[in-house]
Coordinates of N, CA, C and O in Angstrom, one line a residue:
M1 N -9.8 12.4 -20.4 CA -11.6 12.8 -18.9 C -12.2 13.3 -19.6 O -12.0 13.9 -20.2
I2 N -14.0 13.0 -18.8 CA -15.0 13.7 -19.6 C -15.1 14.7 -18.6 O -14.5 14.9 -17.3
N3 N -15.9 15.7 -18.9 CA -16.2 17.9 -18.3 C -17.0 17.4 -17.7 O -17.7 17.2 -17.8
K4 N -17.1 17.1 -16.4 CA -18.2 17.3 -15.3 C -18.2 18.5 -15.2 O -19.2 18.3 -14.1
Q5 N -18.4 19.2 -15.4 CA -18.3 20.9 -15.6 C -19.7 20.8 -15.3 O -20.6 20.8 -16.1
S6 N -21.2 21.9 -14.4 CA -22.0 21.7 -14.9 C -22.2 22.9 -16.4 O -21.8 24.3 -15.9
P7 N -23.3 23.0 -16.5 CA -23.3 24.1 -17.6 C -24.6 24.8 -17.6 O -24.5 25.9 -18.2
N8 N -25.5 24.7 -15.9 CA -26.1 25.7 -15.7 C -25.5 25.8 -13.5 O -26.2 25.3 -12.5
P9 N -24.3 26.0 -13.2 CA -23.7 26.5 -11.8 C -23.9 26.5 -10.8 O -24.7 26.4 -9.8
L10 N -25.1 27.6 -11.4 CA -25.4 28.8 -9.8 C -26.6 27.9 -9.8 O -27.7 28.3 -8.2
W11 N -27.7 27.1 -11.0 CA -29.2 26.5 -10.1 C -29.0 26.1 -8.7 O -27.8 25.6 -8.6
T12 N -29.8 25.8 -7.9 CA -30.4 25.4 -6.8 C -32.1 25.1 -6.6 O -32.2 25.2 -8.0
L13 N -31.6 23.5 -6.0 CA -32.4 22.9 -5.7 C -34.3 23.7 -5.5 O -34.6 24.6 -5.2
G14 N -34.7 24.0 -6.7 CA -35.8 23.8 -6.5 C -36.2 25.0 -7.8 O -37.9 25.9 -7.7
Q15 N -35.4 26.0 -7.7 CA -35.3 27.0 -8.8 C -36.2 26.2 -10.1 O -35.3 25.6 -10.6
K16 N -36.8 27.1 -11.0 CA -36.9 26.8 -12.0 C -35.7 27.6 -12.9 O -34.9 28.7 -13.2
I17 N -36.0 26.9 -14.1 CA -34.8 26.8 -15.6 C -35.1 27.1 -16.4 O -37.0 27.8 -16.8
V18 N -34.8 28.2 -17.1 CA -34.7 28.5 -18.6 C -35.2 27.6 -19.8 O -34.5 26.6 -20.0
S19 N -36.0 27.1 -20.9 CA -36.3 26.1 -21.2 C -37.1 26.7 -23.1 O -37.0 27.0 -22.5
P20 N -36.4 26.2 -23.9 CA -36.7 26.7 -24.6 C -38.1 26.0 -25.3 O -38.6 26.3 -26.4
V21 N -38.3 25.1 -24.7 CA -38.9 24.0 -25.3 C -41.0 25.0 -24.9 O -40.7 24.8 -23.7
D22 N -41.2 24.6 -25.7 CA -42.8 25.0 -26.4 C -44.0 24.3 -26.1 O -44.1 23.3 -25.4
K23 N -44.2 24.5 -28.2 CA -45.1 23.8 -28.2 C -44.5 22.2 -28.8 O -43.4 21.7 -29.3
M24 N -45.2 21.4 -28.8 CA -45.2 19.8 -28.9 C -46.1 19.6 -30.4 O -46.7 19.8 -30.2
V25 N -45.4 17.7 -31.2 CA -46.0 18.0 -32.2 C -46.0 16.6 -31.6 O -44.8 15.6 -31.0
S26 N -47.3 16.0 -31.7 CA -47.4 14.1 -31.7 C -46.8 13.7 -32.8 O -48.5 14.2 -33.9
C27 N -46.2 12.3 -33.4 CA -46.9 12.0 -33.9 C -47.6 10.2 -33.6 O -46.9 9.8 -32.9
D28 N -48.6 9.5 -34.5 CA -48.6 8.1 -34.5 C -47.9 7.6 -35.0 O -47.7 7.4 -36.4
I29 N -47.6 6.3 -34.0 CA -45.8 6.0 -34.7 C -46.9 5.1 -35.6 O -46.2 4.1 -36.7
S30 N -47.6 4.5 -35.0 CA -48.9 4.0 -35.9 C -48.9 4.1 -38.2 O -49.3 3.9 -39.0
Q31 N -49.0 5.6 -37.8 CA -49.0 6.3 -38.9 C -48.1 7.0 -40.1 O -47.9 6.7 -41.7
L32 N -46.6 6.7 -39.6 CA -45.6 7.2 -40.3 C -44.8 5.6 -40.7 O -45.1 4.2 -40.6
S33 N -43.5 6.1 -42.4 CA -43.7 4.5 -42.7 C -42.0 4.5 -41.7 O -42.0 4.9 -41.0
P34 N -42.0 2.9 -41.8 CA -40.2 2.9 -41.2 C -39.3 2.9 -41.4 O -39.0 3.1 -40.4
Q35 N -39.8 3.9 -42.6 CA -37.9 4.7 -42.6 C -37.9 5.7 -42.2 O -37.3 6.5 -41.4
D36 N -39.2 6.6 -41.7 CA -39.6 8.1 -40.8 C -40.0 7.1 -39.5 O -38.9 8.0 -38.8
A37 N -40.3 6.7 -39.0 CA -40.3 6.2 -37.9 C -38.5 6.1 -37.8 O -38.0 6.6 -36.2
Y38 N -37.7 5.0 -38.2 CA -36.3 5.4 -37.5 C -35.2 6.4 -37.5 O -34.7 6.2 -36.9
K39 N -35.6 7.4 -38.8 CA -35.1 8.6 -38.5 C -35.9 9.2 -37.4 O -34.4 10.3 -36.9
L40 N -37.4 9.3 -37.4 CA -37.2 9.9 -36.0 C -36.8 9.1 -34.4 O -35.9 10.4 -34.1
L41 N -36.5 8.0 -34.7 CA -36.1 7.1 -33.5 C -34.8 8.0 -33.6 O -34.1 8.5 -32.5
I42 N -33.9 7.8 -34.5 CA -32.1 8.1 -34.1 C -32.3 9.6 -33.7 O -30.8 9.8 -33.4
G43 N -33.4 10.4 -34.4 CA -33.3 12.3 -34.2 C -32.9 11.8 -33.3 O -32.8 13.2 -31.9
S44 N -33.7 11.6 -31.3 CA -34.1 11.6 -30.7 C -33.4 10.7 -29.3 O -33.1 11.2 -28.2
I45 N -32.7 10.3 -29.7 CA -31.6 9.6 -29.1 C -30.1 10.1 -29.3 O -29.9 9.3 -30.2
V46 N -30.2 11.2 -29.0 CA -29.0 11.8 -28.9 C -27.7 12.5 -28.0 O -28.7 12.9 -26.9
P47 N -26.3 13.1 -27.9 CA -25.8 11.2 -28.8 C -25.5 10.2 -28.6 O -26.1 10.0 -27.6
R48 N -25.8 9.5 -29.6 CA -25.3 8.3 -29.2 C -24.5 7.6 -29.8 O -23.3 7.3 -30.5
P49 N -23.3 7.5 -29.0 CA -22.5 5.9 -28.9 C -22.1 5.4 -30.4 O -23.1 4.6 -29.5
I50 N -21.7 5.2 -30.7 CA -21.4 4.1 -31.8 C -20.7 2.6 -31.4 O -19.1 3.5 -30.4
A51 N -20.9 1.9 -31.4 CA -20.4 0.3 -31.5 C -19.7 0.6 -32.4 O -20.2 -0.2 -33.2
L52 N -18.1 -0.2 -32.3 CA -17.3 -0.4 -33.2 C -17.0 -2.2 -33.3 O -16.8 -2.2 -32.9
I53 N -18.0 -3.2 -33.6 CA -18.3 -4.0 -33.1 C -17.5 -4.8 -34.7 O -16.9 -5.4 -35.8
S54 N -15.9 -5.6 -34.2 CA -15.5 -6.4 -34.6 C -16.0 -8.3 -34.2 O -16.4 -8.9 -32.6
T55 N -16.1 -9.2 -35.0 CA -16.1 -10.8 -35.1 C -16.2 -11.6 -36.0 O -14.8 -10.7 -37.1
I56 N -16.0 -12.7 -36.2 CA -15.6 -13.4 -37.1 C -16.2 -14.7 -37.5 O -17.0 -14.7 -36.7
N57 N -16.7 -15.0 -38.8 CA -17.2 -15.9 -38.8 C -16.9 -17.5 -38.6 O -15.9 -17.6 -38.5
S58 N -17.4 -18.7 -38.9 CA -17.2 -19.7 -38.6 C -16.1 -19.9 -39.2 O -14.5 -21.0 -38.0
E59 N -15.4 -20.0 -40.4 CA -14.1 -20.0 -40.6 C -12.9 -19.1 -40.2 O -11.8 -19.1 -40.3
G60 N -13.2 -18.1 -39.7 CA -12.1 -17.6 -39.1 C -11.7 -16.2 -39.8 O -11.3 -14.9 -39.3
K61 N -12.6 -16.0 -40.8 CA -12.7 -14.4 -41.2 C -13.2 -13.1 -40.7 O -14.2 -13.6 -40.3
G62 N -11.9 -12.3 -40.6 CA -13.3 -10.9 -40.1 C -14.3 -10.2 -40.2 O -14.2 -10.2 -41.4
N63 N -14.8 -9.4 -39.1 CA -15.7 -8.9 -40.2 C -15.7 -7.1 -39.4 O -15.8 -7.8 -37.2
L64 N -16.0 -6.5 -39.6 CA -16.1 -4.7 -39.1 C -17.0 -3.9 -39.0 O -16.8 -3.6 -40.5
A65 N -18.3 -3.8 -38.4 CA -19.8 -3.0 -38.6 C -19.7 -1.7 -37.6 O -19.8 -2.2 -36.0
P66 N -20.0 -0.4 -37.6 CA -20.4 0.5 -36.1 C -21.7 -0.4 -36.3 O -22.6 0.0 -37.3
F67 N -22.4 0.3 -35.3 CA -23.8 0.2 -35.0 C -24.5 1.0 -33.6 O -23.6 1.7 -32.8
S68 N -25.1 2.2 -34.4 CA -26.0 2.9 -33.3 C -26.6 2.2 -32.2 O -26.8 3.2 -31.4
F69 N -26.8 1.6 -32.4 CA -28.2 1.1 -30.6 C -28.0 0.3 -29.9 O -27.6 -1.3 -30.2
F70 N -26.6 1.1 -29.0 CA -26.1 0.4 -28.6 C -25.5 1.1 -27.0 O -25.8 2.3 -27.2
N71 N -25.4 0.5 -26.3 CA -25.1 1.0 -24.6 C -25.5 -0.3 -23.4 O -25.5 -1.3 -24.1
G72 N -25.0 1.1 -22.5 CA -25.0 -0.3 -20.8 C -25.9 -1.2 -20.0 O -27.1 -0.6 -21.0
V73 N -26.7 -2.4 -19.8 CA -27.3 -3.1 -19.5 C -27.3 -3.4 -17.7 O -28.2 -2.3 -16.8
S74 N -26.3 -3.4 -17.6 CA -25.9 -4.1 -16.4 C -23.9 -4.1 -15.8 O -23.6 -3.7 -15.9
S75 N -24.6 -4.0 -14.0 CA -23.0 -4.0 -13.6 C -22.8 -5.2 -13.2 O -21.4 -5.1 -13.2
K76 N -23.6 -6.6 -13.1 CA -22.9 -7.5 -12.4 C -24.5 -8.3 -12.9 O -25.8 -8.9 -12.6
P77 N -24.2 -9.5 -13.8 CA -22.9 -10.2 -14.7 C -22.9 -7.9 -15.2 O -23.7 -7.3 -16.1
L78 N -20.9 -7.3 -15.6 CA -20.9 -6.5 -17.0 C -21.6 -7.3 -17.9 O -21.0 -7.8 -19.1
C79 N -22.9 -5.8 -18.3 CA -23.3 -6.0 -19.8 C -23.7 -4.9 -20.6 O -23.6 -3.8 -20.0
I80 N -23.3 -5.2 -22.1 CA -23.7 -4.3 -22.8 C -24.5 -4.5 -23.4 O -25.1 -5.7 -24.0
M81 N -25.1 -3.9 -24.7 CA -26.2 -4.4 -25.5 C -26.2 -3.6 -26.7 O -25.7 -2.0 -27.1
V82 N -25.6 -3.9 -28.2 CA -26.3 -4.0 -29.2 C -27.2 -4.2 -29.7 O -28.1 -5.7 -29.6
S83 N -28.2 -3.2 -30.8 CA -29.5 -3.8 -31.6 C -28.6 -4.0 -33.0 O -28.8 -2.7 -33.1
I84 N -28.6 -4.8 -33.4 CA -28.3 -5.1 -34.7 C -30.0 -5.3 -36.0 O -30.3 -6.6 -35.8
T85 N -30.2 -3.7 -36.9 CA -31.9 -4.6 -37.4 C -30.8 -4.3 -39.0 O -30.2 -5.6 -39.5
R86 N -32.2 -5.3 -39.0 CA -31.9 -5.5 -40.8 C -32.1 -5.1 -41.7 O -31.8 -4.2 -41.9
K87 N -31.7 -6.1 -43.1 CA -30.8 -5.0 -44.4 C -32.3 -4.3 -44.9 O -33.2 -5.7 -44.4
A88 N -32.2 -4.0 -44.9 CA -33.7 -3.4 -46.5 C -34.3 -4.8 -46.9 O -35.9 -4.5 -47.7
D89 N -33.7 -5.7 -46.8 CA -34.4 -7.0 -47.8 C -34.9 -8.3 -46.8 O -35.5 -8.7 -46.9
G90 N -34.4 -7.6 -45.8 CA -35.0 -8.5 -44.1 C -33.8 -9.3 -44.1 O -33.9 -10.4 -43.0
S91 N -32.7 -10.0 -44.5 CA -31.6 -10.6 -44.2 C -30.9 -10.0 -42.8 O -30.6 -9.2 -42.1
K92 N -30.0 -11.4 -42.3 CA -29.7 -10.8 -41.2 C -28.0 -10.2 -41.9 O -27.5 -10.2 -43.0
K93 N -27.7 -9.1 -41.0 CA -26.2 -8.2 -41.0 C -24.8 -9.2 -40.8 O -25.4 -9.9 -40.1
D94 N -24.3 -9.3 -42.1 CA -22.6 -10.3 -41.3 C -22.4 -10.4 -40.3 O -22.0 -11.5 -39.6
S95 N -22.4 -9.3 -39.0 CA -22.2 -9.2 -37.6 C -23.1 -9.7 -36.9 O -23.2 -11.0 -35.6
L96 N -24.2 -10.3 -37.5 CA -25.3 -10.9 -36.6 C -25.5 -12.5 -37.1 O -25.4 -13.8 -36.4
L97 N -24.3 -12.8 -37.8 CA -24.6 -13.7 -38.9 C -23.7 -14.3 -37.7 O -23.7 -15.6 -37.6
N98 N -22.2 -13.6 -37.8 CA -21.1 -14.1 -37.5 C -21.4 -14.2 -35.3 O -20.5 -15.1 -34.8
I99 N -21.9 -13.2 -35.1 CA -22.4 -13.6 -33.2 C -22.8 -15.0 -33.2 O -23.1 -15.9 -32.4
E100 N -23.7 -15.6 -34.1 CA -24.3 -16.4 -33.7 C -24.0 -17.3 -33.8 O -24.3 -18.7 -33.5
A101 N -23.2 -17.1 -35.5 CA -22.1 -18.7 -35.0 C -20.9 -19.2 -34.4 O -20.7 -19.7 -33.7
T102 N -20.4 -17.6 -33.9 CA -19.6 -18.4 -32.8 C -19.3 -16.9 -31.3 O -19.3 -18.1 -30.1
G103 N -21.0 -17.0 -30.6 CA -21.5 -16.6 -29.3 C -20.3 -14.8 -28.7 O -20.3 -14.9 -27.6
E104 N -19.5 -15.0 -30.0 CA -18.1 -13.4 -29.2 C -18.3 -12.5 -30.1 O -18.5 -12.3 -31.2
F105 N -17.9 -11.2 -30.1 CA -17.1 -9.9 -30.4 C -16.6 -8.6 -29.3 O -17.1 -9.2 -28.0
V106 N -16.3 -8.3 -30.5 CA -15.2 -6.9 -29.4 C -16.5 -5.9 -29.9 O -16.6 -5.2 -31.2
V107 N -16.6 -4.7 -28.6 CA -17.4 -3.7 -28.9 C -15.7 -2.7 -29.1 O -15.4 -2.8 -27.7
N108 N -15.4 -1.8 -30.3 CA -14.6 -1.3 -30.0 C -15.5 0.1 -30.0 O -15.8 0.6 -30.6
T109 N -14.3 1.4 -29.1 CA -15.9 2.6 -29.4 C -14.6 3.2 -30.2 O -13.6 3.1 -30.8
V110 N -16.0 4.3 -30.2 CA -15.7 5.5 -31.8 C -14.7 6.5 -30.9 O -15.4 7.0 -30.8
A111 N -14.3 7.2 -31.2 CA -13.2 8.4 -31.5 C -13.4 8.8 -32.9 O -13.5 8.4 -33.8
E112 N -13.1 10.2 -32.7 CA -13.3 11.2 -33.4 C -12.3 11.3 -34.5 O -12.8 11.5 -35.9
W113 N -11.3 11.0 -33.9 CA -9.6 10.3 -35.0 C -9.8 9.1 -36.2 O -9.9 8.7 -36.9
M114 N -11.0 8.0 -35.7 CA -11.6 7.7 -36.4 C -12.9 7.5 -37.7 O -13.0 5.7 -38.2
I115 N -13.7 8.1 -37.7 CA -14.6 9.0 -38.0 C -14.8 8.2 -39.7 O -15.8 7.6 -40.5
E116 N -13.8 8.6 -39.8 CA -13.2 7.9 -42.0 C -13.5 6.8 -41.8 O -14.0 5.9 -42.5
P117 N -12.8 6.1 -41.4 CA -13.3 4.6 -41.7 C -14.0 3.6 -41.1 O -14.5 3.1 -41.7
V118 N -14.6 4.8 -40.4 CA -15.4 3.8 -39.8 C -17.0 3.8 -40.1 O -17.1 3.0 -40.3
N119 N -17.2 5.2 -40.5 CA -17.8 5.5 -41.7 C -17.1 4.2 -43.0 O -18.7 3.9 -43.6
Y120 N -16.2 4.2 -43.5 CA -16.5 2.9 -44.5 C -16.4 1.6 -43.8 O -17.2 0.9 -44.6
C121 N -17.1 1.7 -43.0 CA -17.4 0.1 -42.6 C -18.6 -0.2 -42.7 O -19.0 -1.3 -42.2
A122 N -19.6 1.2 -42.9 CA -21.0 1.1 -42.8 C -20.9 0.2 -43.8 O -21.8 0.0 -44.5
G123 N -20.0 0.2 -44.6 CA -20.8 0.1 -46.4 C -20.8 -1.6 -46.5 O -20.7 -2.0 -45.8
E124 N -21.4 -2.0 -47.9 CA -21.9 -2.8 -47.9 C -21.0 -4.0 -48.3 O -20.5 -3.5 -49.7
Y125 N -20.0 -4.5 -48.0 CA -19.3 -5.6 -49.1 C -19.9 -7.2 -48.5 O -20.5 -7.3 -47.9
P126 N -19.6 -7.4 -49.5 CA -19.5 -9.3 -49.7 C -19.2 -10.0 -47.9 O -18.5 -9.6 -47.5
Y127 N -20.2 -10.7 -48.1 CA -19.6 -11.6 -47.0 C -18.4 -12.2 -46.9 O -18.1 -13.2 -47.7
G128 N -17.9 -12.1 -45.5 CA -16.3 -13.2 -46.1 C -15.1 -11.8 -46.0 O -14.0 -11.9 -45.8
V129 N -15.5 -10.3 -46.5 CA -14.3 -9.3 -46.6 C -14.7 -8.8 -45.5 O -15.2 -8.9 -44.3
N130 N -13.3 -8.5 -44.9 CA -12.7 -8.0 -43.4 C -12.3 -6.1 -43.5 O -11.1 -6.0 -44.2
E131 N -13.6 -5.7 -43.1 CA -13.5 -3.8 -43.6 C -12.2 -3.8 -42.2 O -11.5 -2.9 -43.2
M132 N -11.7 -4.6 -41.4 CA -10.8 -3.8 -40.9 C -9.8 -3.8 -41.4 O -9.1 -2.4 -41.7
E133 N -9.0 -5.1 -42.5 CA -7.7 -4.4 -43.3 C -8.1 -3.9 -44.1 O -7.5 -3.0 -44.7
K134 N -9.6 -3.5 -45.1 CA -9.8 -2.9 -46.2 C -9.8 -1.7 -45.6 O -9.7 -0.8 -46.3
V135 N -10.1 -0.5 -44.5 CA -10.6 0.3 -44.5 C -8.9 0.7 -44.3 O -8.4 2.3 -43.8
G136 N -7.5 0.4 -43.5 CA -6.6 0.8 -42.5 C -6.5 0.0 -41.8 O -5.9 0.6 -41.0
L137 N -7.3 0.1 -40.6 CA -7.1 -0.7 -39.0 C -6.4 -1.0 -39.0 O -6.0 -2.1 -39.0
T138 N -5.7 -1.7 -37.2 CA -4.9 -2.3 -36.8 C -5.2 -3.7 -36.2 O -6.5 -3.2 -34.8
P139 N -5.6 -4.7 -36.6 CA -6.0 -5.3 -36.0 C -5.2 -5.8 -34.5 O -3.4 -6.0 -34.9
L140 N -5.6 -6.2 -33.3 CA -5.0 -6.2 -31.8 C -5.8 -7.9 -32.2 O -6.8 -7.4 -30.9
I141 N -4.7 -9.2 -31.2 CA -5.2 -10.1 -30.7 C -6.2 -9.6 -29.6 O -5.3 -9.5 -28.6
S142 N -7.0 -10.5 -29.6 CA -8.0 -10.4 -27.8 C -7.5 -12.2 -27.1 O -6.8 -12.0 -27.6
E143 N -7.6 -10.8 -25.6 CA -7.3 -11.5 -24.9 C -8.1 -12.9 -24.3 O -7.4 -14.8 -24.2
V144 N -9.5 -13.1 -24.9 CA -9.9 -14.0 -23.5 C -11.7 -14.7 -24.9 O -12.2 -15.6 -24.8
V145 N -11.3 -13.6 -26.4 CA -12.7 -13.6 -27.4 C -12.0 -14.1 -28.3 O -10.4 -13.4 -28.7
K146 N -12.2 -14.5 -29.6 CA -11.7 -14.3 -30.8 C -11.6 -13.4 -31.8 O -10.8 -13.5 -32.7
P147 N -12.3 -12.7 -32.3 CA -12.4 -11.4 -32.6 C -11.1 -10.2 -31.9 O -11.5 -10.8 -31.2
N148 N -10.0 -10.0 -33.3 CA -10.1 -9.1 -32.8 C -9.8 -8.1 -32.7 O -11.9 -7.3 -32.6
R149 N -9.1 -7.3 -32.0 CA -9.4 -5.1 -31.5 C -9.1 -4.5 -32.3 O -8.2 -4.8 -33.0
V150 N -9.2 -3.2 -32.1 CA -8.5 -2.1 -33.3 C -8.1 -1.5 -32.3 O -8.7 -0.5 -31.6
K151 N -6.9 -1.3 -32.5 CA -5.3 -0.5 -32.3 C -5.9 0.6 -31.7 O -5.9 1.1 -30.8
E152 N -6.6 1.6 -32.9 CA -6.7 2.9 -32.8 C -8.5 4.0 -31.7 O -8.0 4.9 -31.7
S153 N -8.8 1.8 -31.5 CA -10.4 2.8 -30.4 C -9.2 3.0 -29.2 O -9.1 1.9 -28.4
P154 N -10.5 3.7 -28.2 CA -9.7 3.6 -27.2 C -10.7 2.9 -25.8 O -9.7 2.3 -25.4
I155 N -11.0 2.0 -26.4 CA -11.8 1.3 -25.4 C -12.2 -0.4 -26.2 O -12.8 0.3 -26.9
H156 N -11.7 -1.3 -25.8 CA -12.2 -2.4 -26.1 C -12.6 -3.7 -25.4 O -12.0 -3.5 -23.9
L157 N -14.2 -3.8 -25.5 CA -14.6 -4.8 -24.3 C -14.8 -5.9 -25.1 O -16.0 -6.3 -26.2
E158 N -14.5 -7.1 -24.2 CA -14.7 -8.5 -25.2 C -15.5 -9.3 -24.6 O -15.5 -8.6 -23.7
C159 N -16.6 -9.7 -25.5 CA -18.0 -10.2 -25.0 C -18.0 -11.7 -25.1 O -17.8 -12.1 -26.4
K160 N -19.2 -12.1 -24.5 CA -19.2 -13.3 -25.1 C -21.1 -12.8 -25.0 O -21.4 -12.4 -24.7
V161 N -21.9 -13.8 -25.7 CA -23.0 -13.4 -25.9 C -23.2 -14.2 -24.3 O -23.7 -15.3 -24.3
H162 N -24.7 -13.0 -23.7 CA -25.4 -13.6 -22.8 C -27.1 -13.5 -23.2 O -27.4 -14.8 -22.8
K163 N -27.5 -12.6 -24.6 CA -29.0 -13.1 -24.3 C -29.6 -12.9 -25.6 O -28.1 -11.7 -26.2
M164 N -30.2 -13.3 -26.5 CA -30.7 -12.5 -27.9 C -32.1 -12.8 -27.9 O -32.8 -13.5 -27.6
V165 N -31.9 -11.5 -27.7 CA -34.0 -10.9 -28.7 C -34.3 -10.2 -29.7 O -33.6 -10.2 -30.4
E166 N -35.7 -10.8 -30.1 CA -35.8 -10.9 -31.9 C -37.1 -10.3 -31.7 O -37.5 -10.1 -30.8
I167 N -36.8 -8.9 -32.1 CA -38.0 -8.2 -31.9 C -38.7 -7.8 -33.7 O -37.4 -7.2 -34.1
G168 N -40.1 -7.7 -33.6 CA -39.9 -8.0 -35.4 C -38.9 -8.9 -36.1 O -38.6 -9.7 -35.8
D169 N -39.2 -8.8 -37.4 CA -38.8 -9.7 -38.1 C -38.6 -8.7 -40.0 O -39.7 -8.1 -39.8
G170 N -38.0 -9.3 -41.3 CA -38.1 -8.6 -42.4 C -37.6 -7.3 -42.1 O -36.9 -6.8 -40.8
A171 N -37.6 -6.3 -42.4 CA -36.9 -4.7 -42.9 C -37.4 -4.2 -41.9 O -39.3 -4.3 -41.3
G172 N -36.5 -4.0 -41.1 CA -36.7 -3.3 -39.6 C -37.2 -3.3 -38.5 O -37.1 -3.4 -37.8
G173 N -37.2 -5.0 -38.6 CA -36.7 -5.3 -37.1 C -35.2 -5.8 -36.5 O -34.6 -5.8 -38.1
S174 N -34.8 -6.8 -36.0 CA -34.2 -6.3 -35.8 C -33.4 -7.5 -34.3 O -34.6 -8.7 -33.8
T175 N -32.0 -7.8 -34.1 CA -31.5 -9.1 -33.0 C -31.0 -7.7 -31.6 O -29.5 -7.2 -32.0
V176 N -31.2 -8.3 -31.0 CA -31.2 -7.0 -29.8 C -30.0 -8.4 -29.1 O -30.7 -9.3 -28.2
I177 N -28.8 -7.9 -28.8 CA -28.4 -8.5 -28.2 C -27.7 -8.5 -27.2 O -27.1 -7.0 -26.8
I178 N -27.4 -8.9 -26.6 CA -26.8 -8.8 -25.1 C -25.6 -8.9 -24.4 O -25.5 -10.6 -24.3
G179 N -24.4 -8.9 -24.3 CA -23.1 -9.3 -24.6 C -22.2 -8.9 -23.2 O -22.4 -8.0 -21.9
E180 N -22.2 -10.2 -22.4 CA -21.5 -9.8 -21.7 C -19.6 -9.6 -21.6 O -18.9 -10.2 -22.1
V181 N -19.1 -8.6 -20.7 CA -18.1 -8.5 -20.7 C -17.3 -9.2 -20.6 O -17.4 -9.2 -19.4
L182 N -16.3 -9.0 -20.9 CA -15.1 -10.8 -20.0 C -13.6 -9.6 -19.5 O -13.6 -10.5 -18.5
R183 N -13.3 -8.7 -20.5 CA -12.0 -8.0 -20.2 C -12.5 -6.8 -20.8 O -12.8 -6.4 -21.9
V184 N -12.2 -6.2 -20.7 CA -11.9 -4.4 -20.7 C -11.0 -4.2 -21.4 O -9.5 -4.6 -20.8
H185 N -10.1 -3.0 -22.2 CA -8.4 -2.4 -22.4 C -9.4 -1.1 -22.7 O -10.0 -0.9 -23.5
V186 N -8.4 0.0 -21.6 CA -8.7 0.8 -21.5 C -7.5 1.8 -21.9 O -6.1 1.2 -21.4
H187 N -7.5 2.6 -23.1 CA -6.6 3.8 -23.8 C -6.2 4.5 -22.3 O -7.0 5.7 -21.4
E188 N -4.8 4.5 -21.2 CA -4.1 4.8 -20.6 C -4.5 6.5 -20.8 O -5.1 6.6 -19.3
K189 N -4.8 6.8 -21.6 CA -5.0 8.5 -21.6 C -6.8 9.2 -22.5 O -6.5 10.8 -21.0
A190 N -7.0 7.7 -22.0 CA -9.1 8.2 -21.5 C -9.6 8.5 -20.3 O -8.3 8.1 -19.2

């Protein structure tokens, strides 16, 4: 369970807090390179949850990749979002190609004990390589979608595409995928 202890349990309504925030530096995003803008964004949104997304292509070959632009969207319908950026050459990543082809994916949450294989899943592999097999994670058959779940993950969200939104194009552009959660699997000790 999550620790719900307040970091300042003696604080009362209206009481001023002690903050180290002092002087600010302003950045004109239009003056930054796409790489610097990306670094600023990912350094600003912390901690970022990681979605380890499993997909399959139209031939049934699996793919597994981590994405840090991930969060909840709504509770009715229960939806999550993940943003999949383009590769440096502007082409689509394998996960996006697979989601476009099948309309299905699984979000497997990432836990500390999975960090090394998850990092290796982020590597550049040829299309059709099954990263789950490559890194030694264990596939579990999903109940309502075709992509496998990751056994070592504490939470699995079986999803179908609700909506896809293109943001920009080429390198630095992305596709925001809103996925409707059809089935949730939670490790009983989570």
